[in-house]
Tab-separated table of C-alpha atoms in Angstrom:
chain	number	residue	atom	x	y	z
F	152	UNK	CA	44.624	124.070	250.913
F	153	UNK	CA	45.168	120.399	250.188
F	154	UNK	CA	41.484	120.087	249.303
F	155	UNK	CA	41.800	122.972	246.817
F	156	UNK	CA	44.864	121.333	245.271
F	157	UNK	CA	42.943	118.069	244.910
F	158	UNK	CA	40.020	119.826	243.259
F	159	UNK	CA	42.395	121.707	240.953
F	160	UNK	CA	44.168	118.469	240.053
F	161	UNK	CA	40.829	116.794	239.383
F	162	UNK	CA	39.641	119.599	237.116
F	163	UNK	CA	42.981	119.796	235.295
F	164	UNK	CA	43.061	116.018	234.837
F	165	UNK	CA	39.491	115.940	233.575
F	166	UNK	CA	40.209	118.773	231.129
F	167	UNK	CA	43.374	117.039	229.937
F	168	UNK	CA	41.616	113.723	229.365
F	169	UNK	CA	38.636	115.474	227.731
F	170	UNK	CA	41.011	117.442	225.506
F	171	UNK	CA	42.922	114.346	224.505
F	172	UNK	CA	39.661	112.454	223.850
F	173	UNK	CA	38.252	115.326	221.778
F	174	UNK	CA	41.363	115.603	219.628
F	175	UNK	CA	42.082	111.857	219.413
F	176	UNK	CA	41.019	111.756	215.762
F	177	UNK	CA	43.093	114.801	214.917
F	178	UNK	CA	42.087	118.247	213.769
F	179	UNK	CA	40.193	119.407	210.721
F	180	UNK	CA	41.658	122.570	209.340
F	181	UNK	CA	40.465	124.970	206.677
F	182	UNK	CA	42.557	128.045	205.907
F	183	UNK	CA	41.632	130.393	203.083
F	184	UNK	CA	43.526	133.622	202.450
F	185	UNK	CA	42.461	135.807	199.543
F	186	UNK	CA	45.214	138.117	198.446
F	187	UNK	CA	43.159	140.934	196.922
F	188	UNK	CA	42.086	144.024	198.838
F	189	UNK	CA	39.211	143.223	201.162
F	190	UNK	CA	39.752	139.522	200.571
F	191	UNK	CA	38.507	136.972	203.055
F	192	UNK	CA	40.719	135.260	205.584
F	193	UNK	CA	39.073	132.144	206.939
F	194	UNK	CA	40.860	130.014	209.503
F	195	UNK	CA	38.842	127.132	210.911
F	196	UNK	CA	40.306	124.554	213.250
F	197	UNK	CA	38.075	122.036	214.956
F	198	UNK	CA	38.359	118.518	216.353
F	199	UNK	CA	37.653	115.849	213.747
F	200	UNK	CA	35.869	113.772	216.385
F	201	UNK	CA	33.170	116.457	216.461
F	202	UNK	CA	32.232	115.965	212.790
F	203	UNK	CA	30.273	112.692	213.203
F	204	UNK	CA	28.581	114.223	216.273
F	205	UNK	CA	27.614	117.315	214.283
F	206	UNK	CA	26.343	115.123	211.452
F	207	UNK	CA	24.018	113.311	213.822
F	208	UNK	CA	22.383	116.689	214.459
F	209	UNK	CA	21.612	117.140	210.752
F	210	UNK	CA	17.957	116.379	209.913
F	211	UNK	CA	17.496	112.899	208.385
F	212	UNK	CA	15.877	114.359	205.276
F	213	UNK	CA	18.911	116.560	204.538
F	214	UNK	CA	21.303	113.713	205.264
F	215	UNK	CA	19.381	111.432	202.896
F	216	UNK	CA	19.519	114.134	200.225
F	217	UNK	CA	23.268	114.526	200.649
F	218	UNK	CA	23.622	110.780	200.609
F	219	UNK	CA	21.738	110.536	197.308
F	220	UNK	CA	23.884	113.222	195.734
F	221	UNK	CA	27.140	111.629	196.880
F	222	UNK	CA	26.056	108.031	196.312
F	223	UNK	CA	28.157	107.586	193.217
F	224	UNK	CA	31.387	108.660	194.887
F	225	UNK	CA	30.905	107.346	198.419
F	226	UNK	CA	32.272	103.822	197.937
F	227	UNK	CA	35.299	105.334	196.206
F	228	UNK	CA	35.890	107.955	198.922
F	229	UNK	CA	35.499	105.363	201.643
F	230	UNK	CA	37.822	102.861	199.970
F	231	UNK	CA	40.462	105.529	199.292
F	232	UNK	CA	40.290	106.908	202.848
F	233	UNK	CA	40.519	103.441	204.338
F	234	UNK	CA	43.376	102.278	202.145
F	235	UNK	CA	45.419	105.488	202.274
F	236	UNK	CA	45.748	105.042	206.024
F	237	UNK	CA	47.727	101.863	205.412
F	238	UNK	CA	50.538	103.608	203.555
F	239	UNK	CA	53.321	105.917	204.657
F	240	UNK	CA	52.953	109.659	204.162
F	241	UNK	CA	53.377	110.764	200.590
F	242	UNK	CA	52.566	113.412	198.033
F	243	UNK	CA	49.863	111.841	195.918
F	244	UNK	CA	49.460	114.605	193.380
F	245	UNK	CA	51.496	117.714	192.805
F	246	UNK	CA	50.968	120.264	190.066
F	247	UNK	CA	53.225	123.219	189.745
F	248	UNK	CA	53.624	125.923	187.176
F	249	UNK	CA	55.079	129.394	187.228
F	250	UNK	CA	52.267	130.816	189.366
F	251	UNK	CA	50.350	127.982	190.960
F	252	UNK	CA	51.160	125.100	193.204
F	253	UNK	CA	48.662	122.405	194.083
F	254	UNK	CA	49.532	119.493	196.310
F	255	UNK	CA	47.450	116.632	197.635
F	256	UNK	CA	49.312	114.643	200.238
F	257	UNK	CA	48.876	112.434	203.258
F	258	UNK	CA	50.383	113.492	206.545
F	259	UNK	CA	50.008	111.712	209.881
F	260	UNK	CA	46.779	109.953	208.946
F	261	UNK	CA	45.193	112.997	207.333
F	262	UNK	CA	44.750	114.131	203.779
F	263	UNK	CA	46.159	117.560	203.147
F	264	UNK	CA	45.308	119.794	200.203
F	265	UNK	CA	47.427	122.886	199.638
F	266	UNK	CA	46.741	125.360	196.873
F	267	UNK	CA	49.022	128.338	196.462
F	268	UNK	CA	47.835	130.763	193.847
F	269	UNK	CA	48.463	134.453	193.141
F	270	UNK	CA	44.804	135.109	194.042
F	271	UNK	CA	44.462	132.961	197.115
F	272	UNK	CA	46.007	130.330	199.327
F	273	UNK	CA	43.883	127.408	200.444
F	274	UNK	CA	44.947	124.757	202.919
F	275	UNK	CA	42.637	121.948	203.976
F	276	UNK	CA	43.495	119.115	206.344
F	277	UNK	CA	41.028	116.314	206.998
F	278	UNK	CA	41.812	113.135	208.928
F	279	UNK	CA	41.216	110.015	206.840
F	280	UNK	CA	39.280	108.452	209.709
F	281	UNK	CA	36.827	111.350	209.549
F	282	UNK	CA	36.229	110.781	205.837
F	283	UNK	CA	35.516	107.133	206.599
F	284	UNK	CA	33.134	108.051	209.417
F	285	UNK	CA	31.291	110.612	207.315
F	286	UNK	CA	30.887	108.278	204.334
F	287	UNK	CA	29.696	105.528	206.676
F	288	UNK	CA	27.102	107.877	208.175
F	289	UNK	CA	25.992	109.002	204.732
F	290	UNK	CA	25.688	105.383	203.631
F	291	UNK	CA	23.482	104.653	206.640
F	292	UNK	CA	21.328	107.647	205.807
F	293	UNK	CA	20.666	106.316	202.328
F	294	UNK	CA	17.009	105.523	201.783
F	295	UNK	CA	16.250	101.889	200.932
F	296	UNK	CA	14.607	102.930	197.704
F	297	UNK	CA	16.735	105.798	196.419
F	298	UNK	CA	14.303	106.578	193.612
F	299	UNK	CA	11.722	107.843	196.104
S	314	UNK	CA	52.422	96.469	251.733
S	315	UNK	CA	52.042	100.268	251.847
S	316	UNK	CA	51.509	101.863	255.225
S	317	UNK	CA	48.919	104.237	253.697
S	318	UNK	CA	46.543	102.317	251.433
S	319	UNK	CA	44.564	105.454	250.529
S	320	UNK	CA	47.650	107.269	249.262
S	321	UNK	CA	48.822	104.213	247.345
S	322	UNK	CA	45.394	103.991	245.690
S	323	UNK	CA	45.492	107.683	244.699
S	324	UNK	CA	48.986	107.285	243.245
S	325	UNK	CA	47.943	104.192	241.295
S	326	UNK	CA	44.854	106.021	239.997
S	327	UNK	CA	46.952	109.008	238.929
S	328	UNK	CA	49.433	106.788	237.066
S	329	UNK	CA	46.584	104.830	235.436
S	330	UNK	CA	44.956	108.112	234.388
S	331	UNK	CA	48.177	109.415	232.873
S	332	UNK	CA	48.775	106.136	231.029
S	333	UNK	CA	45.206	106.213	229.681
S	334	UNK	CA	45.635	109.830	228.563
S	335	UNK	CA	48.951	108.996	226.860
S	336	UNK	CA	47.392	105.976	225.148
S	337	UNK	CA	44.504	108.099	223.854
S	338	UNK	CA	46.901	110.792	222.693
S	339	UNK	CA	49.111	108.360	220.810
S	340	UNK	CA	46.290	106.249	219.352
S	341	UNK	CA	46.019	108.229	216.074
S	342	UNK	CA	49.698	107.657	215.379
S	343	UNK	CA	49.652	103.913	216.021
S	344	UNK	CA	48.416	103.132	212.529
S	345	UNK	CA	50.994	105.431	211.023
S	346	UNK	CA	53.834	103.743	212.868
S	347	UNK	CA	52.680	100.352	211.606
S	348	UNK	CA	52.266	101.510	208.062
S	349	UNK	CA	55.735	102.903	207.610
S	350	UNK	CA	57.161	99.487	206.746
S	351	UNK	CA	58.586	99.017	203.247
S	352	UNK	CA	57.673	96.560	200.493
S	353	UNK	CA	54.939	98.631	198.851
S	354	UNK	CA	55.107	99.229	195.136
S	355	UNK	CA	54.328	102.674	193.821
S	356	UNK	CA	53.145	103.818	190.429
S	357	UNK	CA	54.557	107.203	189.462
S	358	UNK	CA	53.473	109.532	186.702
S	359	UNK	CA	55.443	112.629	185.854
S	360	UNK	CA	54.532	115.152	183.198
S	361	UNK	CA	56.912	117.987	182.431
S	362	UNK	CA	55.743	120.664	180.091
S	363	UNK	CA	58.266	122.820	178.285
S	364	UNK	CA	55.870	125.619	177.451
S	365	UNK	CA	56.084	129.108	178.971
S	366	UNK	CA	54.310	128.085	182.181
S	367	UNK	CA	56.644	125.141	182.688
S	368	UNK	CA	53.945	123.051	184.315
S	369	UNK	CA	54.946	119.851	186.034
S	370	UNK	CA	52.523	117.210	187.238
S	371	UNK	CA	53.549	114.466	189.578
S	372	UNK	CA	51.328	111.592	190.691
S	373	UNK	CA	52.378	108.870	193.116
S	374	UNK	CA	49.950	106.039	193.843
S	375	UNK	CA	50.547	102.836	195.772
S	376	UNK	CA	49.715	99.926	193.447
S	377	UNK	CA	47.920	98.148	196.266
S	378	UNK	CA	45.701	101.183	196.756
S	379	UNK	CA	44.788	101.220	193.074
S	380	UNK	CA	44.124	97.472	193.234
S	381	UNK	CA	41.701	97.861	196.117
S	382	UNK	CA	40.041	101.066	195.022
S	383	UNK	CA	39.418	100.288	191.340
S	384	UNK	CA	36.756	97.625	192.045
S	385	UNK	CA	34.823	100.306	193.949
S	386	UNK	CA	34.400	102.286	190.738
S	387	UNK	CA	31.547	101.166	188.567
S	388	UNK	CA	31.015	103.685	185.876
S	389	UNK	CA	30.587	103.339	182.155
S	390	UNK	CA	33.151	100.890	180.800
S	391	UNK	CA	34.896	100.392	184.135
S	392	UNK	CA	33.342	97.822	186.434
S	393	UNK	CA	34.783	95.466	189.045
S	394	UNK	CA	38.282	96.545	188.115
S	395	UNK	CA	37.798	95.616	184.469
S	396	UNK	CA	37.410	97.777	181.412
S	397	UNK	CA	34.921	96.624	178.832
S	398	UNK	CA	35.889	97.577	175.345
S	399	UNK	CA	33.294	96.848	172.716
S	400	UNK	CA	35.678	97.375	169.866
S	401	UNK	CA	39.352	96.877	170.599
S	402	UNK	CA	39.924	99.133	167.722
S	403	UNK	CA	41.330	102.613	167.353
S	404	UNK	CA	42.024	104.441	164.130
S	405	UNK	CA	41.830	101.188	162.248
S	406	UNK	CA	44.293	99.401	164.530
S	407	UNK	CA	42.856	96.327	166.210
S	408	UNK	CA	44.936	96.334	169.372
S	409	UNK	CA	43.617	93.045	170.705
S	410	UNK	CA	44.632	91.274	167.501
S	411	UNK	CA	48.049	92.916	167.650
S	412	UNK	CA	48.525	91.873	171.279
S	413	UNK	CA	47.456	88.322	170.530
S	414	UNK	CA	49.877	88.209	167.603
S	415	UNK	CA	52.731	89.420	169.757
S	416	UNK	CA	51.783	87.071	172.565
S	417	UNK	CA	52.208	84.108	170.263
S	418	UNK	CA	55.239	85.470	168.447
S	419	UNK	CA	58.864	84.654	169.093
S	420	UNK	CA	61.076	87.007	171.058
S	421	UNK	CA	62.167	90.053	169.093
S	422	UNK	CA	59.607	89.604	166.360
S	423	UNK	CA	57.934	92.858	165.422
S	424	UNK	CA	54.434	93.600	164.304
S	425	UNK	CA	54.294	96.922	162.521
S	426	UNK	CA	51.052	98.687	161.905
S	427	UNK	CA	50.570	101.951	160.098
S	428	UNK	CA	47.463	103.753	161.205
S	429	UNK	CA	45.136	105.894	159.147
S	430	UNK	CA	46.481	109.097	160.688
S	431	UNK	CA	50.156	108.573	159.863
S	432	UNK	CA	51.034	106.965	163.165
S	433	UNK	CA	53.424	104.025	163.056
S	434	UNK	CA	52.905	101.437	165.749
S	435	UNK	CA	55.625	98.867	166.253
S	436	UNK	CA	54.959	96.088	168.724
S	437	UNK	CA	57.416	93.452	169.842
S	438	UNK	CA	58.114	90.947	172.549
S	439	UNK	CA	61.583	90.936	174.042
S	440	UNK	CA	63.043	89.535	177.256
S	441	UNK	CA	59.619	89.000	178.766
S	442	UNK	CA	58.415	92.498	177.964
S	443	UNK	CA	55.853	93.808	175.510
S	444	UNK	CA	57.402	96.753	173.732
S	445	UNK	CA	55.263	99.269	171.908
S	446	UNK	CA	56.794	102.119	170.000
S	447	UNK	CA	54.459	104.670	168.480
S	448	UNK	CA	55.669	107.463	166.246
S	449	UNK	CA	52.912	109.915	165.573
S	450	UNK	CA	53.511	112.070	162.522
S	451	UNK	CA	49.967	113.351	162.332
S	452	UNK	CA	50.939	116.863	163.343
S	453	UNK	CA	54.030	116.900	161.174
S	454	UNK	CA	54.083	120.046	159.077
S	455	UNK	CA	57.319	120.393	157.261
S	456	UNK	CA	60.190	118.112	157.914
S	457	UNK	CA	61.339	115.166	159.936
S	458	UNK	CA	62.172	115.783	163.583
S	459	UNK	CA	65.846	115.028	163.078
S	460	UNK	CA	66.363	117.974	160.738
S	461	UNK	CA	69.699	119.650	161.402
S	462	UNK	CA	70.194	122.437	163.900
S	463	UNK	CA	71.247	124.977	161.257
S	464	UNK	CA	67.796	124.857	159.820
S	465	UNK	CA	66.371	125.460	163.276
S	466	UNK	CA	68.592	128.475	163.752
S	467	UNK	CA	67.516	129.951	160.436
S	468	UNK	CA	63.900	129.461	161.344
S	469	UNK	CA	64.359	131.201	164.658
S	470	UNK	CA	65.906	134.361	163.206
S	471	UNK	CA	62.882	136.593	163.013
S	472	UNK	CA	60.752	134.168	161.092
S	473	UNK	CA	57.228	134.521	162.375
S	474	UNK	CA	56.367	131.170	160.947
S	475	UNK	CA	59.082	129.398	162.885
S	476	UNK	CA	56.593	127.859	165.275
S	477	UNK	CA	54.592	126.417	162.440
S	478	UNK	CA	57.663	124.636	161.180
S	479	UNK	CA	58.626	123.145	164.514
S	480	UNK	CA	58.840	119.435	164.880
S	481	UNK	CA	55.538	117.970	165.970
S	482	UNK	CA	56.490	114.332	165.869
S	483	UNK	CA	55.748	112.569	169.107
S	484	UNK	CA	57.276	109.374	170.355
S	485	UNK	CA	55.562	106.991	172.705
S	486	UNK	CA	57.400	104.055	174.192
S	487	UNK	CA	55.589	101.485	176.273
S	488	UNK	CA	57.345	98.652	178.060
S	489	UNK	CA	55.064	96.260	179.893
S	490	UNK	CA	55.977	92.872	181.364
S	491	UNK	CA	54.282	90.110	179.333
S	492	UNK	CA	52.941	88.594	182.553
S	493	UNK	CA	51.026	91.830	183.116
S	494	UNK	CA	49.656	91.736	179.567
S	495	UNK	CA	48.609	88.113	180.034
S	496	UNK	CA	46.864	88.979	183.296
S	497	UNK	CA	45.041	91.901	181.692
S	498	UNK	CA	43.882	89.875	178.697
S	499	UNK	CA	42.940	86.859	180.773
S	500	UNK	CA	39.449	87.852	181.861
S	501	UNK	CA	37.418	87.951	178.682
S	502	UNK	CA	37.384	88.677	175.016
S	503	UNK	CA	36.272	92.281	175.245
S	504	UNK	CA	37.690	93.121	178.627
S	505	UNK	CA	40.919	94.318	180.145
S	506	UNK	CA	41.362	93.181	183.719
S	507	UNK	CA	43.134	96.220	185.169
S	508	UNK	CA	43.205	94.912	188.745
S	509	UNK	CA	44.814	91.628	187.690
S	510	UNK	CA	47.335	93.629	185.671
S	511	UNK	CA	48.167	95.851	188.653
S	512	UNK	CA	48.475	92.811	190.888
S	513	UNK	CA	50.964	91.264	188.497
S	514	UNK	CA	52.780	94.583	188.052
S	515	UNK	CA	53.312	94.799	191.805
S	516	UNK	CA	55.309	91.583	191.619
S	517	UNK	CA	57.749	93.016	189.068
S	518	UNK	CA	60.936	94.880	189.775
S	519	UNK	CA	61.478	98.605	189.233
S	520	UNK	CA	60.554	99.350	185.660
S	521	UNK	CA	59.738	102.225	183.361
S	522	UNK	CA	56.402	101.565	181.719
S	523	UNK	CA	55.634	104.517	179.509
S	524	UNK	CA	57.673	107.317	178.053
S	525	UNK	CA	56.164	109.996	175.840
S	526	UNK	CA	58.151	112.761	174.275
S	527	UNK	CA	56.873	115.447	172.028
S	528	UNK	CA	57.610	119.077	171.493
S	529	UNK	CA	55.665	120.336	174.473
S	530	UNK	CA	55.626	117.546	177.003
S	531	UNK	CA	57.582	114.719	178.477
S	532	UNK	CA	55.558	112.045	180.201
S	533	UNK	CA	56.968	109.171	182.211
S	534	UNK	CA	55.164	106.375	183.993
S	535	UNK	CA	57.157	103.983	186.121
S	536	UNK	CA	56.948	101.618	189.061
S	537	UNK	CA	59.340	101.393	191.974
S	538	UNK	CA	59.345	100.927	195.709
S	539	UNK	CA	59.757	104.593	196.623
S	540	UNK	CA	56.806	106.674	197.733
S	541	UNK	CA	58.165	109.835	196.116
S	542	UNK	CA	59.718	110.421	192.709
S	543	UNK	CA	63.436	110.994	192.328
S	544	UNK	CA	64.274	114.738	192.187
S	545	UNK	CA	64.890	114.929	188.445
S	546	UNK	CA	62.477	112.235	187.466
S	547	UNK	CA	64.909	109.332	187.643
S	548	UNK	CA	63.458	105.965	188.409
S	549	UNK	CA	66.132	104.986	190.876
């Protein structure tokens, strides 16, 4: 009995530590709800720590292609993600009219984009650290001679 | 010493494991807790539209963020946090010359320029601030904006052309600390050093920088130490 309890405690402890480690960088969230008949409802939640791991599984050629396409904006995205983490939570941009509401804000080290529209609601949450990691990985994937 | 060293070791391991798990769990919030200290300066932009949709736009950016991010943008005229302007000239108004004139002028002395498109630009230096007042009459179609309310009422009574007669005069007021202007003009003849200007702006107190009012929109740009705008657009 005591042996079973020890094994159970070991498994539970391992799962707890693994869970905490997996979610240490926060959660990436994508929620899309289309309001028309037959509209899509997408709700994706996954650990942000998994994104760099998933990116390492992407073929080098595809990563280099993505890197080339995003080259112009990568330093900006990286600098913004890095610097935003230094400031308290805030609403960076908010646009509201009679029907629509768009908000870009920072919340607990993540950037949050909320769009509320008569046609659809979109909510995206991405930890700033993940943006930094992704841009760093894309920068590494950049070919030395981008013209080739 | 413990009478059961094995048990003591297990207990210590359990506590160490829990502490490690707690530390991992709280790690993402450590940066947040550190960052919540005050002292940051924020640039706010608020646009309120009075049209049927009643659109409002609110932008809040930490000045330090803008200072650090701008040099990362190198596109067209913007490079290394500076804007290159080949001709400091717009609609026949040489803004660099005007700024230089104001810079060297006495306090309260105005430079008035009338542009080609009926815009009046009045520039002055007062109490350490550069003041720019632009009145744009280019869209003016019938009468001056201060026409009396009776006339407005008459226009609104079933006159389909009322809209065409509405006031289209816009007013722009800019109030920038001279130290910021100096910093922006300091880099080169055909350049505006935006980063140096932001750096200097961060050292100033709460101030309203730009105010634009026309028939459809009200625009305000100001700097303060709050990371969110006041409910009704007040600066303080």
